[in-house]
Amino acid sequence: MSLIVQKFGGTSVGSIERIEQVADKVARFRADGHDLVVVVSAMSGETNRLIALAHELQERPVPRELDVLLSTGEQVTTALLSMALHKRGVPARSYNGSQVRILTDDAHTKARIRQIDDQRLRADLAQGCVVVVAGFQGVDEQGNITTLGRGGSDTTAVALAAALQADECQIYTDVDGVYTTDPRVVDGARRLERITFEEMLEMASMGSKVLQIRAVEFAGKYNVPLRVLHSFQDGPGTLISLEEDPQMEAATISGIAFNRDEAKLTILGVPDMPGTAYRILGPVGDANIEVDVIVQNVAADNTADFTFTVGRADLERAEEILRRIAADLDAREVRSDSRIAKVSVVGVGMRSHAGVASQMFAALADVGINIQMITTSEIKISVIIEEKYLELAVRTLHSSFGLDREPRDENTA
Ligand code: ADP
Ligand code: ASP
Ligand code: MG
């Protein structure tokens, strides 16, 4: 008998019929003798619907109120799933984040979990109850409702698994595991048997939205065995763990990640002297704007061009700041471009294999894609390209690094 935390995403609880199917699954696990804590997301589309309602009223609603609104989505599904379990004769109790006491900081809409009080959950489990917890939400020291950022139910599940020292945290979703790249973009994407926390963290940070980044960080930090599985199909899913897959030694690259969420800013003709980078990026950082890729080129006339990327949502604010800095630095020009995308190849095998970067650049050159910026880490290489070439780039790299699935045998009629 083991303690399992299971999380069901939005599409898996998107209708009463689906909630009934989830209840069947949970009931089967319980019949097998497992203790279960089940975390649910809001019904698919619900969080977006609530955000749109708020924006009908106000362009920038106060984050505290937005959190009160957004947390309702998950409360609905906890109650419905508990009812569906009762209908099957399974004792179950639903809780929202503040009832469990998932204590967070007060950073509304992107709060971080600080502590979880597991007493209530343990008492219910001891009585044979399935505990159903609302994902994506917590409460701050003052008792205000907070939310954990989009996709945050994954983090709720992992944090509960860590707090309860669960045997496994199972993330049920609409794909049967973590793929070499988003299967919605590349038909030939392949399910991975295993991936390390480190690789998954790079994949998630680089845009693979199958797991929230913070959930992966948490799982790595507390060594929570994490598995991504399909809600309604049987299969082994993908195990995310500390160790590499022993059979995967030959593969240098585990996956291709991408995102369209960034924009690029360039300031041209700034003085090439100590302190310039700080004078440009200092005020951007002070405004709480995250900077990702940075490139500086020095020209012959002792000036430099400085380019960096920020989240698209921050572009307008960052550009305003940069125009002010440009005046101070007597820069020639400020340019901005939001039609960019980032593509990354990720794999721990890069540590022991040379030539990954050149293979990547050659593959992109072959299909005529220009690289605007490059950044690397020990297990990742990312390039910024024009957005319209994103899908071509992902497909090209996927096959260049040998990640495509064997074509299905078309002759078996
Ligand atoms: P949920 O609502 O269950 O949390 P998400 O939509 O957040 O589900 O995550 C599942 C989706 O993530 C899949 O439908 C898939 O399109 C997308 N995805 C992106 N990258 C990957 C990847 N590398 N492997 C699997 N799925 C991915
Ligand atoms: N409902 C929230 C969202 O859509 C949290 C989640 O689904 O994980 O972002
Ligand atoms: Mg999700």
Coordinates of N, CA and C and ligand atoms in Angstrom, one line a residue, residues 7-13 41-42 44 150-154 171-185 189-192 195 200 203 207-212 228-229 231 238 254-258, ligand 1:
K7 N -2.8 14.3 -9.9 CA -3.3 15.6 -10.3 C -4.0 15.4 -11.6
F8 N -5.2 16.0 -11.8 CA -5.9 15.9 -13.0 C -6.1 17.3 -13.6
G9 N -5.6 17.5 -14.8 CA -5.6 18.8 -15.5 C -7.0 19.2 -16.0
G10 N -7.1 20.4 -16.5 CA -8.3 21.0 -17.0 C -9.2 20.2 -17.9
T11 N -8.5 19.6 -19.0 CA -9.4 18.8 -19.9 C -9.9 17.5 -19.3
S12 N -9.1 17.0 -18.3 CA -9.5 15.8 -17.7 C -10.7 15.9 -16.7
V13 N -11.0 17.2 -16.3 CA -12.2 17.4 -15.5 C -13.1 18.5 -16.2
S41 N -7.5 20.7 -11.3 CA -7.5 22.0 -12.0 C -8.9 22.4 -12.2
A42 N -9.1 23.7 -12.6 CA -10.5 24.1 -13.0 C -10.8 23.4 -14.3
S44 N -11.5 22.9 -18.1 CA -10.7 23.6 -19.2 C -11.4 24.8 -19.7
R150 N -0.1 30.5 -13.9 CA -0.8 29.6 -14.8 C -0.1 28.2 -14.8
G151 N -1.0 27.2 -14.8 CA -0.4 25.9 -14.8 C -0.1 25.4 -13.3
G152 N -0.5 26.2 -12.3 CA 0.0 26.1 -11.0 C -0.5 24.8 -10.2
S153 N -1.5 24.2 -10.8 CA -2.0 23.0 -10.1 C -0.9 21.9 -10.1
D154 N 0.0 21.9 -11.1 CA 1.1 20.9 -11.0 C 1.9 21.1 -9.8
I171 N 0.9 13.0 -12.6 CA 0.3 14.1 -13.2 C -0.5 13.6 -14.4
Y172 N -1.8 13.6 -14.3 CA -2.7 13.0 -15.4 C -3.1 14.2 -16.3
T173 N -2.9 14.0 -17.6 CA -3.2 15.1 -18.6 C -3.8 14.5 -19.9
D174 N -3.7 15.3 -20.9 CA -4.3 14.9 -22.2 C -3.3 14.3 -23.2
V175 N -2.0 14.1 -22.7 CA -1.0 13.4 -23.5 C -0.5 12.2 -22.6
D176 N 0.0 11.2 -23.3 CA 0.4 10.0 -22.5 C 1.8 10.1 -21.9
G177 N 2.4 11.3 -21.8 CA 3.7 11.4 -21.3 C 4.4 12.7 -21.8
V178 N 5.7 12.8 -21.4 CA 6.5 13.9 -21.9 C 7.0 13.5 -23.3
Y179 N 6.9 14.3 -24.3 CA 7.4 14.0 -25.6 C 8.7 14.7 -25.9
T180 N 9.3 14.2 -27.0 CA 10.5 14.8 -27.5 C 10.3 16.3 -27.9
T181 N 9.1 16.6 -28.3 CA 8.7 18.0 -28.5 C 7.2 18.0 -28.4
D182 N 6.5 19.2 -28.5 CA 5.1 19.3 -28.4 C 4.4 18.5 -29.5
P183 N 3.7 17.4 -29.1 CA 3.1 16.5 -30.2 C 2.1 17.2 -31.0
R184 N 1.6 18.4 -30.5 CA 0.7 19.2 -31.4 C 1.4 19.8 -32.5
V185 N 2.7 20.0 -32.4 CA 3.4 20.7 -33.5 C 4.2 19.7 -34.4
A189 N 6.7 13.3 -33.0 CA 7.2 13.4 -31.7 C 7.1 12.1 -30.9
R190 N 8.0 11.7 -30.1 CA 8.0 10.4 -29.4 C 7.9 10.6 -27.9
R191 N 7.2 9.7 -27.3 CA 7.1 9.7 -25.8 C 8.5 9.3 -25.2
L192 N 8.9 10.0 -24.2 CA 10.1 9.6 -23.5 C 9.8 8.6 -22.3
I195 N 13.0 11.0 -18.2 CA 13.7 12.3 -18.4 C 14.2 12.7 -17.0
M200 N 14.0 18.2 -17.7 CA 12.6 18.6 -17.7 C 12.5 20.1 -17.3
M203 N 13.4 22.0 -20.4 CA 12.3 21.9 -21.3 C 11.2 22.8 -20.9
G207 N 9.8 26.5 -22.7 CA 8.5 26.6 -23.3 C 7.6 25.3 -23.4
S208 N 8.1 24.2 -23.0 CA 7.2 23.0 -23.0 C 6.3 23.1 -21.8
K209 N 5.0 23.3 -22.2 CA 4.1 23.6 -21.1 C 3.4 22.4 -20.5
V210 N 3.9 21.2 -20.7 CA 3.3 20.0 -20.1 C 3.4 20.0 -18.6
L211 N 4.4 20.6 -18.0 CA 4.5 20.8 -16.5 C 4.9 22.2 -16.2
Q212 N 4.3 22.8 -15.1 CA 4.8 24.1 -14.7 C 6.2 24.1 -14.2
V228 N 4.2 11.6 -15.6 CA 3.2 12.2 -16.4 C 2.5 11.1 -17.2
L229 N 1.2 11.1 -17.1 CA 0.4 10.0 -17.6 C -0.9 10.5 -18.3
S231 N -4.8 10.7 -18.8 CA -5.9 10.5 -17.8 C -6.8 9.3 -18.2
T238 N 5.6 8.9 -18.5 CA 7.1 9.3 -18.5 C 7.5 9.5 -17.0
S254 N 17.5 15.1 -25.7 CA 16.3 14.5 -25.3 C 15.1 15.1 -25.9
G255 N 15.2 16.4 -26.1 CA 14.0 17.1 -26.7 C 14.2 18.5 -27.2
I256 N 13.2 18.9 -27.9 CA 13.3 20.3 -28.5 C 12.1 21.1 -27.9
A257 N 12.5 22.2 -27.3 CA 11.5 23.1 -26.7 C 11.4 24.4 -27.4
F258 N 10.3 25.1 -27.3 CA 10.2 26.4 -28.0 C 9.2 27.3 -27.3
Ligands
ADP1 P1 -3.3 20.1 -18.2 O1 -4.5 20.9 -18.5 O2 -3.6 18.7 -18.0 O3 -2.4 20.7 -17.2 P2 -1.6 21.2 -20.3 O4 -2.3 21.7 -21.5 O5 -1.1 22.1 -19.2 O6 -2.5 20.1 -19.6 O7 -0.3 20.3 -20.7 C1 -0.5 19.2 -21.7 C2 -0.1 19.7 -23.1 O8 1.2 20.1 -23.1 C3 -0.3 18.7 -24.2 O9 -1.6 18.7 -24.7 C4 0.8 19.2 -25.2 O10 0.2 19.8 -26.3 C5 1.6 20.2 -24.5 N1 3.1 19.9 -24.6 C6 4.0 20.9 -24.8 N2 5.2 20.3 -24.9 C7 5.1 19.0 -24.6 C8 6.0 17.9 -24.5 N3 7.3 18.0 -24.7 N4 5.5 16.7 -24.2 C9 4.1 16.5 -24.0 N5 3.2 17.5 -24.1 C10 3.7 18.7 -24.4

